[in-house]
Coordinates of C-alpha atoms in Angstrom, one line a residue:
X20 CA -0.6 25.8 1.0
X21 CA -3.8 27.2 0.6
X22 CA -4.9 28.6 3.8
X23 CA -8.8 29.2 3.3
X24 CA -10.8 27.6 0.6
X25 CA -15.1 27.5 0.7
X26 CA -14.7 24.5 -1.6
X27 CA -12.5 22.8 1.0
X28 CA -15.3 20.1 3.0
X29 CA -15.9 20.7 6.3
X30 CA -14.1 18.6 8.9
X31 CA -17.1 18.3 11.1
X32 CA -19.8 17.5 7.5
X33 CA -17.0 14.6 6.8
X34 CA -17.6 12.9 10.6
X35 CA -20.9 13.3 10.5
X36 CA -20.9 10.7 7.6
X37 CA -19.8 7.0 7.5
X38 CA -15.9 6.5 8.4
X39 CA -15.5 4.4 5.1
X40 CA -16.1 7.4 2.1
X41 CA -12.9 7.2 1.1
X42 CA -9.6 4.9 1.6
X43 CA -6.7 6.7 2.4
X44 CA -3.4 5.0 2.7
X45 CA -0.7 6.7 0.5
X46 CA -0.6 10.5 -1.4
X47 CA -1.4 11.5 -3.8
X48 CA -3.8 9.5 -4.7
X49 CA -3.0 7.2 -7.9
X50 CA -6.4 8.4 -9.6
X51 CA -4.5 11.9 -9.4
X52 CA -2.3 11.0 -12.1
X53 CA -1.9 12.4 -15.1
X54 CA 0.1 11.5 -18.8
X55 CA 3.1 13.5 -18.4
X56 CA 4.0 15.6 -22.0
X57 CA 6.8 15.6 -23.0
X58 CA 8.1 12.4 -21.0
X59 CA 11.0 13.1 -18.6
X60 CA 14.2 11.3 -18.9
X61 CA 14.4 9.2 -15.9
X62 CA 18.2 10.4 -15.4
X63 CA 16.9 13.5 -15.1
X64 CA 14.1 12.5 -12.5
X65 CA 16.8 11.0 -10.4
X66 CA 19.5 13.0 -10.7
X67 CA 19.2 15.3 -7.5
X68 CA 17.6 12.4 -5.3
X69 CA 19.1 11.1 -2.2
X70 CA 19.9 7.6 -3.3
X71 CA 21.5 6.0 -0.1
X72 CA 18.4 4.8 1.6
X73 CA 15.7 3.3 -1.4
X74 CA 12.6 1.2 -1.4
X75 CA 12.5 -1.4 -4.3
X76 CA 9.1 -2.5 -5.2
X77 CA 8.4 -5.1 -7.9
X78 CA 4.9 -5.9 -9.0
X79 CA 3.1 -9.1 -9.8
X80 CA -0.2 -8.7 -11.7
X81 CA -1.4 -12.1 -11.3
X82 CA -3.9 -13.5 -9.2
X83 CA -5.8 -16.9 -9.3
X84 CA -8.7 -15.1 -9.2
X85 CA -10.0 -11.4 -8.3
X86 CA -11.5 -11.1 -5.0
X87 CA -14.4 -9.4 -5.3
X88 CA -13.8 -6.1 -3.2
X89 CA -10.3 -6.1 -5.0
X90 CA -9.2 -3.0 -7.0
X91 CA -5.8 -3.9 -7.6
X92 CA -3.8 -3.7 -10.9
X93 CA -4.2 -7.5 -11.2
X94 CA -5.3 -10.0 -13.5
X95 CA -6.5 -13.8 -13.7
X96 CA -5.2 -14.5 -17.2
X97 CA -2.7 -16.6 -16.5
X98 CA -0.2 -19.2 -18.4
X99 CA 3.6 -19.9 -18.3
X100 CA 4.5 -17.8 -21.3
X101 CA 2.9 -14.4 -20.3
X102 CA 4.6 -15.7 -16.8
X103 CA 8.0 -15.5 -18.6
X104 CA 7.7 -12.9 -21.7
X105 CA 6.4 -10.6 -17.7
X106 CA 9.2 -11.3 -16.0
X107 CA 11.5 -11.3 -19.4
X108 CA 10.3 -7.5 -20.0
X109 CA 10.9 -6.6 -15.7
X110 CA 14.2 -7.5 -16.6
X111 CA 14.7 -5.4 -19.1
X112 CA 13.1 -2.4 -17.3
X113 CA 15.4 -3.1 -14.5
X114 CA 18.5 -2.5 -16.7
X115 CA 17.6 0.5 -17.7
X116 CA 16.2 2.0 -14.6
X117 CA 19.4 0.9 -12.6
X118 CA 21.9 2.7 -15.8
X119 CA 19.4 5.7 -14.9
X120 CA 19.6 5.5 -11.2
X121 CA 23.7 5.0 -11.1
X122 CA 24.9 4.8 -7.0
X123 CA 21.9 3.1 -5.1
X124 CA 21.2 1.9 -1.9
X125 CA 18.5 -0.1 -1.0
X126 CA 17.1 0.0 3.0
X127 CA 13.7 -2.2 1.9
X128 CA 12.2 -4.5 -1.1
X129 CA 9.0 -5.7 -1.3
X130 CA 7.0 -8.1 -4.1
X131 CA 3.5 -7.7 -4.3
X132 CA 0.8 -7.8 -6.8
X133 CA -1.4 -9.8 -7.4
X134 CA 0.2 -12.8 -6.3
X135 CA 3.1 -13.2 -6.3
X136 CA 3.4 -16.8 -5.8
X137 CA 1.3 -16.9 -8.4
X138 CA 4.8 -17.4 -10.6
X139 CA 6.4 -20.8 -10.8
X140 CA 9.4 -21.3 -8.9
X141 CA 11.8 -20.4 -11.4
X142 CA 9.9 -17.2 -12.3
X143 CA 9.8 -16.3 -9.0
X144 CA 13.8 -17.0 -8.4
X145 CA 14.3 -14.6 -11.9
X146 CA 12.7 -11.8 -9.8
X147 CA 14.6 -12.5 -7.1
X148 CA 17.8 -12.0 -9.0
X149 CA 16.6 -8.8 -10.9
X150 CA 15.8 -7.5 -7.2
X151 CA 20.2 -8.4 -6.1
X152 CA 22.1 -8.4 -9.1
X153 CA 20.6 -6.2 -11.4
X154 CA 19.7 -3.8 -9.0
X155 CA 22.2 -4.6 -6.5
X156 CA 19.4 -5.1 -3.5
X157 CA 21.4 -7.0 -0.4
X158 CA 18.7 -9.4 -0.3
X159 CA 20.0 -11.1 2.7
X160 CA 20.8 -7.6 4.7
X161 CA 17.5 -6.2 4.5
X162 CA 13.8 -6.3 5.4
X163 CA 11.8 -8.2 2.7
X164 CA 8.1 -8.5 2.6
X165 CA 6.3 -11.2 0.0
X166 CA 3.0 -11.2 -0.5
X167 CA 1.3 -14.5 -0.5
X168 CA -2.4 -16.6 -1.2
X169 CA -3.5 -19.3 1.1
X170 CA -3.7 -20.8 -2.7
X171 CA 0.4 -20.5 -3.5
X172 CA 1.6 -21.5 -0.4
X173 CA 3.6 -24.7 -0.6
X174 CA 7.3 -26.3 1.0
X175 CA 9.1 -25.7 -2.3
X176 CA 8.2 -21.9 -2.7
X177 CA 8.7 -21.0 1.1
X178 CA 11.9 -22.7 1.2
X179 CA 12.9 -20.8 -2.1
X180 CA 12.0 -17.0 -0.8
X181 CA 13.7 -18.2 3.0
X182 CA 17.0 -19.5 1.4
X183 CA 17.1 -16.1 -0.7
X184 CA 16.5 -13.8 2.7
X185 CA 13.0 -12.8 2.3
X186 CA 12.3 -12.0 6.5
X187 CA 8.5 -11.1 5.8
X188 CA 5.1 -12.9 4.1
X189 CA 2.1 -11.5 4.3
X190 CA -1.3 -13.1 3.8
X191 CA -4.6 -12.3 3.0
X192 CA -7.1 -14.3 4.8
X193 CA -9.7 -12.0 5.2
X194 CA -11.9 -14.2 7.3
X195 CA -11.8 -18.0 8.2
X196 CA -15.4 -18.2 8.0
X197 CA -15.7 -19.9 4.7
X198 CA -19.3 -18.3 4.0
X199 CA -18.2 -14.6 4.7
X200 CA -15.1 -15.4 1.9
X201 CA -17.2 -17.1 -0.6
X202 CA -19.8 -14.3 -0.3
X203 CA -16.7 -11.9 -1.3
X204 CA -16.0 -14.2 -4.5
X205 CA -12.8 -16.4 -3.0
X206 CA -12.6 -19.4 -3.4
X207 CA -10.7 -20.6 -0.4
X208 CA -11.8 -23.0 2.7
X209 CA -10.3 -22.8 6.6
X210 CA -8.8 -26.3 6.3
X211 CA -6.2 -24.6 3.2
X212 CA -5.8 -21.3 5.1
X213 CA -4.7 -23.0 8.4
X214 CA -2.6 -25.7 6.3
X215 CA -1.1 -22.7 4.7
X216 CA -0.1 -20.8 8.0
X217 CA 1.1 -23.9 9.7
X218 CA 3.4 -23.8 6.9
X219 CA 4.5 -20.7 7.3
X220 CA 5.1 -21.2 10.8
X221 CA 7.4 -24.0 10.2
X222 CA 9.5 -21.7 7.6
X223 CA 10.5 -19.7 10.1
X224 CA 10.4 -16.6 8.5
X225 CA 11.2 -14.0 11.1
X226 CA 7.8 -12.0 10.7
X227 CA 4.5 -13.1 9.4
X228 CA 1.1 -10.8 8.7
X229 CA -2.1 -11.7 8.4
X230 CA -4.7 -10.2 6.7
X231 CA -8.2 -9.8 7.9
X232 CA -11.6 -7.7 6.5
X233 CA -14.5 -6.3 8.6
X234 CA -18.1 -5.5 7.1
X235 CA -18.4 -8.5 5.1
X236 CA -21.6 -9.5 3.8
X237 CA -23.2 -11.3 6.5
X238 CA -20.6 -10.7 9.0
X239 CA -21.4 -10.0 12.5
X240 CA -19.3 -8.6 15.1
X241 CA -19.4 -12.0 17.1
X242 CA -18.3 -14.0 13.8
X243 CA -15.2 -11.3 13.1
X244 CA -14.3 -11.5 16.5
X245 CA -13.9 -15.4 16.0
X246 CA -11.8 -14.9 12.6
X247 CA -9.8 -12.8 14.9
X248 CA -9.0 -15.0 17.6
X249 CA -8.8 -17.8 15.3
X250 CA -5.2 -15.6 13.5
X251 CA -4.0 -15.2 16.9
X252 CA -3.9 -19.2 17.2
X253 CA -0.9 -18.8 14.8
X254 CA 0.8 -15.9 16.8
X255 CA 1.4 -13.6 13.8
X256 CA 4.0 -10.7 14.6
X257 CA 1.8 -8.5 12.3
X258 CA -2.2 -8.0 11.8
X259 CA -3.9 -5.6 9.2
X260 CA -7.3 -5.0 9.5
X261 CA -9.2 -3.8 7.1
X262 CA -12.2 -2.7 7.0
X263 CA -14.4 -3.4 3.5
X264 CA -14.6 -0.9 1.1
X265 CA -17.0 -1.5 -2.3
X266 CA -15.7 0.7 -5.1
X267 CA -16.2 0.7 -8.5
X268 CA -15.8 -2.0 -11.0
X269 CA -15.1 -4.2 -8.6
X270 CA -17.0 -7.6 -8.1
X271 CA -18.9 -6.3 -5.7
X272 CA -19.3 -3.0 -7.1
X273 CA -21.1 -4.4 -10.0
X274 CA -24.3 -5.1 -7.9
X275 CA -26.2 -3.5 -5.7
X276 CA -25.1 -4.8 -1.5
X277 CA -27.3 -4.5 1.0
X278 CA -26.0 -5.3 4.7
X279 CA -25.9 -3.8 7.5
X280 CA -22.8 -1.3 8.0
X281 CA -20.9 -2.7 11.5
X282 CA -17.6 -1.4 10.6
X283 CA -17.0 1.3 13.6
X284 CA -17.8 -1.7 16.1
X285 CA -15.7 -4.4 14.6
X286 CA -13.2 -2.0 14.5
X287 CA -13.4 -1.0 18.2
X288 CA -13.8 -4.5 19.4
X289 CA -10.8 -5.6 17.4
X290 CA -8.9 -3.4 18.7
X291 CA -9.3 -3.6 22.3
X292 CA -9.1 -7.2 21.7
X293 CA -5.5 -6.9 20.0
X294 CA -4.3 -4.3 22.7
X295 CA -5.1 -6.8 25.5
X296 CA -2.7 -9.4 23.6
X297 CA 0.2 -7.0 23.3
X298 CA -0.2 -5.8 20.4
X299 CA 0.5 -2.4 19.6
X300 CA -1.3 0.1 16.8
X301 CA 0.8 1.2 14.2
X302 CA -2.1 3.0 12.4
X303 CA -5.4 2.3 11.6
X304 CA -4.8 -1.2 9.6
X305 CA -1.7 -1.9 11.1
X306 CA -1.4 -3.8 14.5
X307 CA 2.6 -5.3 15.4
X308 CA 3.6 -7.3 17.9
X309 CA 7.3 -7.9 17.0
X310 CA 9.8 -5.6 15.2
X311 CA 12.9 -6.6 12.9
X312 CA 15.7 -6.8 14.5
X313 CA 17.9 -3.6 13.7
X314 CA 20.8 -3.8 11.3
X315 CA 23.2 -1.8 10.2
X316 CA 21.3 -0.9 6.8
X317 CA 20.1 2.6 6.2
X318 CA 16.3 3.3 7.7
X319 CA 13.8 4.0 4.9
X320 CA 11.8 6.7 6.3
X321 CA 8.2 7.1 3.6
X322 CA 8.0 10.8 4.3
X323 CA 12.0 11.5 2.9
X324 CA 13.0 8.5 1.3
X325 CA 12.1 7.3 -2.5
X326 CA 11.0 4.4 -4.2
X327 CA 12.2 2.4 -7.1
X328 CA 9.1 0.3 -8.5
X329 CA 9.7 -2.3 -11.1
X330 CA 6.3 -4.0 -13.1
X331 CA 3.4 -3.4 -14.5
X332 CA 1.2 -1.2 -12.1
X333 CA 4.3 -0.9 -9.7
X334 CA 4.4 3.5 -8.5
X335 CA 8.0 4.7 -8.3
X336 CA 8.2 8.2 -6.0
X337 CA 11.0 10.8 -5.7
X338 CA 10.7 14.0 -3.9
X339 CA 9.6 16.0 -7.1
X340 CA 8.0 12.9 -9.1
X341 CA 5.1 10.0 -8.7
X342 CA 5.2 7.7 -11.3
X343 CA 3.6 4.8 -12.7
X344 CA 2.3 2.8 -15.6
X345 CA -1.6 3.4 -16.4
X346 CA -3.9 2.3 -13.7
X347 CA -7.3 -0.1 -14.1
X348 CA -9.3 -2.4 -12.8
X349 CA -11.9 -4.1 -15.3
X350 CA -10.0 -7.3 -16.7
X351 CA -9.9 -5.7 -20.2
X352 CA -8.0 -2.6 -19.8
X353 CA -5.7 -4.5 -17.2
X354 CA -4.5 -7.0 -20.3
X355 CA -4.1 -4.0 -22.6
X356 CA -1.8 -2.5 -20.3
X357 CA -0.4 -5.5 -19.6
X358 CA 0.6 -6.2 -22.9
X359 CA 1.5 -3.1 -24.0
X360 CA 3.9 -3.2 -21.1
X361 CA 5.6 -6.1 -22.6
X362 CA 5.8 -4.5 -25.8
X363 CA 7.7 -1.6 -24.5
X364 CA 11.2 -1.0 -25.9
X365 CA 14.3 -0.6 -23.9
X366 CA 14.6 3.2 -25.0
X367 CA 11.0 3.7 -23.5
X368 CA 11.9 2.8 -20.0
X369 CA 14.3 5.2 -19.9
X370 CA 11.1 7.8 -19.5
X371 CA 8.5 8.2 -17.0
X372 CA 5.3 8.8 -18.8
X373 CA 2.2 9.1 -17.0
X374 CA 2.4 10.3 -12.9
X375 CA 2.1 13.6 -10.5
X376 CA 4.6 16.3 -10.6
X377 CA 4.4 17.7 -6.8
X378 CA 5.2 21.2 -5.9
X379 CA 6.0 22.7 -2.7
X380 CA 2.5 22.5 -1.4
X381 CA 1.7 18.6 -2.4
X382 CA 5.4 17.9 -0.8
X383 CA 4.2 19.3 2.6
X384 CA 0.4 17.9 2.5
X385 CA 2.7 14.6 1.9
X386 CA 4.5 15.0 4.8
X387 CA 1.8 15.3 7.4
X388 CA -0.5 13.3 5.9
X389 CA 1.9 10.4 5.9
X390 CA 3.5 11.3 9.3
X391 CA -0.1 12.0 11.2
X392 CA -2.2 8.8 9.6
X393 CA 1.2 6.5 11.7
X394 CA 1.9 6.3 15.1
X395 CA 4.7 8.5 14.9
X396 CA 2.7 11.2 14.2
X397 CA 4.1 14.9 13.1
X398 CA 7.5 15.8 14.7
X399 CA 7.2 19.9 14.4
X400 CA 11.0 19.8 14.4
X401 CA 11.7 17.6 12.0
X402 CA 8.8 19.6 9.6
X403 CA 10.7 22.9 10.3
X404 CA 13.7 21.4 9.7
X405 CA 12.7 20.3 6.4
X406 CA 10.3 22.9 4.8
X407 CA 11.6 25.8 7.1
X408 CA 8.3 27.0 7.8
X409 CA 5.2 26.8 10.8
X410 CA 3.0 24.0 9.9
X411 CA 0.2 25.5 11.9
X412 CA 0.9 28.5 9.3
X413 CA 0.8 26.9 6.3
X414 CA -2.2 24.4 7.6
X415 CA -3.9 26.0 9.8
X416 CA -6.8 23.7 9.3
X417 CA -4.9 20.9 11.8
X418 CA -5.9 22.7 14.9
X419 CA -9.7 22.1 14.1
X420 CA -8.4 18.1 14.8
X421 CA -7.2 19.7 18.5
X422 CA -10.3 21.5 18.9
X423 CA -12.4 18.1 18.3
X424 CA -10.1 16.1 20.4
X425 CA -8.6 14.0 17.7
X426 CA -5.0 14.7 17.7
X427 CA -3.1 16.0 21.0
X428 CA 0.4 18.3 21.2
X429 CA 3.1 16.9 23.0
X430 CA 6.2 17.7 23.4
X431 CA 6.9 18.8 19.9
X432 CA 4.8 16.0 18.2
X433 CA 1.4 16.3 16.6
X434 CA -0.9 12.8 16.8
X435 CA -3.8 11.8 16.4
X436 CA -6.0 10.3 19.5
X437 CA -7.8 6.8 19.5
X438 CA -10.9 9.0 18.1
X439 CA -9.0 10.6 15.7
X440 CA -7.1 7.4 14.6
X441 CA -10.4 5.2 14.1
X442 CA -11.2 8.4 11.7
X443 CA -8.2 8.2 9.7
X444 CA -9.5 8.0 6.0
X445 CA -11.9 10.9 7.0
X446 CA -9.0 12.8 8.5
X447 CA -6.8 12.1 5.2
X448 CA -9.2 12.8 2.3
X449 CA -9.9 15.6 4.4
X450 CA -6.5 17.0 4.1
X451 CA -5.9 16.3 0.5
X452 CA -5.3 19.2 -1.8
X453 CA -7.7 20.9 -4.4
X454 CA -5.4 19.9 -7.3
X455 CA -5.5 16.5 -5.9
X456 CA -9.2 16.5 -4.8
X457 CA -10.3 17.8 -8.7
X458 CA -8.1 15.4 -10.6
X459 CA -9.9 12.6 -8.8
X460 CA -13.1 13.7 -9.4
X461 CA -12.5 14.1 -12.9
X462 CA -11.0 10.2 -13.3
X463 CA -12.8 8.2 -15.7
X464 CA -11.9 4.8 -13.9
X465 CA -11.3 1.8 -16.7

């Protein structure tokens, strides 16, 4: 790693600005990517990867509408045969990537998007099967999360991904005050998002997440405090909290916001509220009450373990490789990689075409950054282990975070403090790499 740089921001210049400059939650960044020339064979990608311990993704880019702080790789146009020719081209993906990959074992899946529930039933039963018999995921042996809209919640659906094994849904509320959720472009009302959750709970599904944003226009900390309490009426295992972040080409990105920026205190008050409920914090989003009950699957671990993703705007990683399709937000470049997605040939998705190619130094930045943004934080042991080198050596900047009393050494471990967690994305972008930090720069979002 590089161990000086001038160009390199200084810790203390980042936390003397707003918390919320950048949003940190995976590395590297996917505005870091790149068009890979020549295209690798994705046999070759794979071929020295651990496989017995996997994370299948598949992505659904379909929403009923696009929130207005959203810059997912979703899109609103939607009818049943762009539903089907979607899930039609998945499946062919699927074949090929699983020829490609050979021996798998899966420890997690996950469907996201978008929405998707969004699909009809029989759409969402076709992914479903891609996920166990074309990729051979035990669907009813491992931990699976489904993302899901107080709009596509209904008894058919939820019985559908419960009989097929799915054990998590997560929702995005982001507030039950219907004027804070209308003045961030959704169209949604509390009496839907409670009948919605009081479906859920009837499910049964063994673990359910909720979704809520802080710093929404208008919002005050009294008010999120109420959207708060009012998700703990429904006991949810899981709460993310996220705080609002306006970025480019996004709805509200488009025009100029003006509201006051109460972030840091919602943040505090929410989380000694959720502490005094029993709730413990995972990271900074992440709040659990309840864990899955332990099987005897393999453990996907983020830092070591790879990921197999399936759709349009779905990332797969390996230890050498992230890849991807092309990434956008505006609705116009999302449907022209949409459709050319669906116009890809068999022989195609036997490449990877457009990603990050990590060395040494990106592997290691990686690791801590992934390790010290959780609640685990760093084990040194483990990072010696694995890299065979002092991490203090090879980052030396990580003892500035001791100095300002956000992370603490114990025992072997390196973690961040409450001070430090509640500074997270600070703490992240801070750590990203030159190569990383340049290629973002130079992104021409679409």
């Amino acid at each position: 790693m590089n161990k000086t740089d001038k160009k390199r921001p200084k810790l203390a210049q980042l936390l003397a600005d707003s918390p919320y400059q950048a949003y940190v939650y995976s590395y590297p960044h996917k505005t870091s990517y790149r068009p890979i020339a020549p295209p690798v064979p994705l046999e070759e990608v794979w071929a020295t990867e651990d496989k017995q311990s996997l994370f299948l993704y598949i992505h659904i880019p379909f929403c009923e509408m696009r929130c207005g702080f959203c810059n997912l790789f979703t899109t609103v146009k939607n009818n049943q045969t762009l539903f089907e020719e979607y899930v039609q081209t998945v499946q062919r993906q699927a074949i090929q990537v699983k020829k490609a990959l050979g021996e798998a074992t899966f420890a997690r899946f996950a469907l996201g998007g978008g929405t998707p529930t969004q699909l009809p039933l029989p759409q969402i039963e076709a992914i479903l099967n891609i996920a166990e018999k074309t990729m051979g995921a035990r669907l009813l042996d491992i931990p699976i999360s489904v993302e899901v809209s107080p709009e596509t919640v209904d008894r058919d659906n939820l019985k559908l991904l419960r009989d097929r094994g799915i054990t998590r849904l997560s929702i995005g509320i982001q507030s039950f005050i219907d004027a804070e959720v209308l003045a961030v472009q959704r169209r949604q009302d509390v009496t839907q998002v409670k009948a919605a959750l009081n479906l859920m709970a009837e499910a049964n599904f063994p673990t359910i997440n909720i979704d809520l944003m802080y710093g929404l226009p208008g919002q005050t900390v009294a008010n999120w405090l109420r959207s708060l309490q009012e998700a703990l009426q429904f006991q949810p295992q899981e709460i993310y909290l996220y705080p609002l972040y306006v970025r480019p080409l996004t709805g509200l990105g488009k025009t100029p916001q003006e509201w006051d920026d109460i972030r840091l205190n919602c943040y505090r008050e929410a989380r000694s509220l959720l502490l005094s409920q029993g709730y413990t914090q995972v990271s900074l989003r992440m709040f659990a009450k309840a864990s899955l009950t332990a099987s005897d699957t393999p453990v996907y671990c983020c830092q070591n373990d790879g990921m197999i993703g399936l759709g349009c705007g779905a990332r797969s990683y390996t230890d050498t490789y992230h890849y991807s399709g092309e990434y956008a937000v505006s609705n116009l470049e999302v449907n022209h990689i949409l459709n050319k997605f669906i116009q890809t040939s068999d022989t195609a998705f036997n490449y990877i075409h457009y990603g990050f190619k990590l060395d040494q130094e990106e592997r290691r930045r990686r690791h801590v950054l992934l390790s010290l943004l959780s609640q685990e934080g760093i084990d040194l042991n483990h990072y010696h282990h694995r890299f065979n080198t002092d991490i203090f050596a090879e980052l030396p900047e990580l003892t500035e975070l001791l100095t300002l009393n956000l992370a603490i050494l114990e025992n072997q471990r390196f973690c961040l403090t409450e001070q430090g967690i509640e500074r997270s994305d600070t703490i992240g972008y801070w750590l990203f790499s030159d190569r990383v930090r340049h290629l973002m720069q130079e992104y021409e979002l679409k």
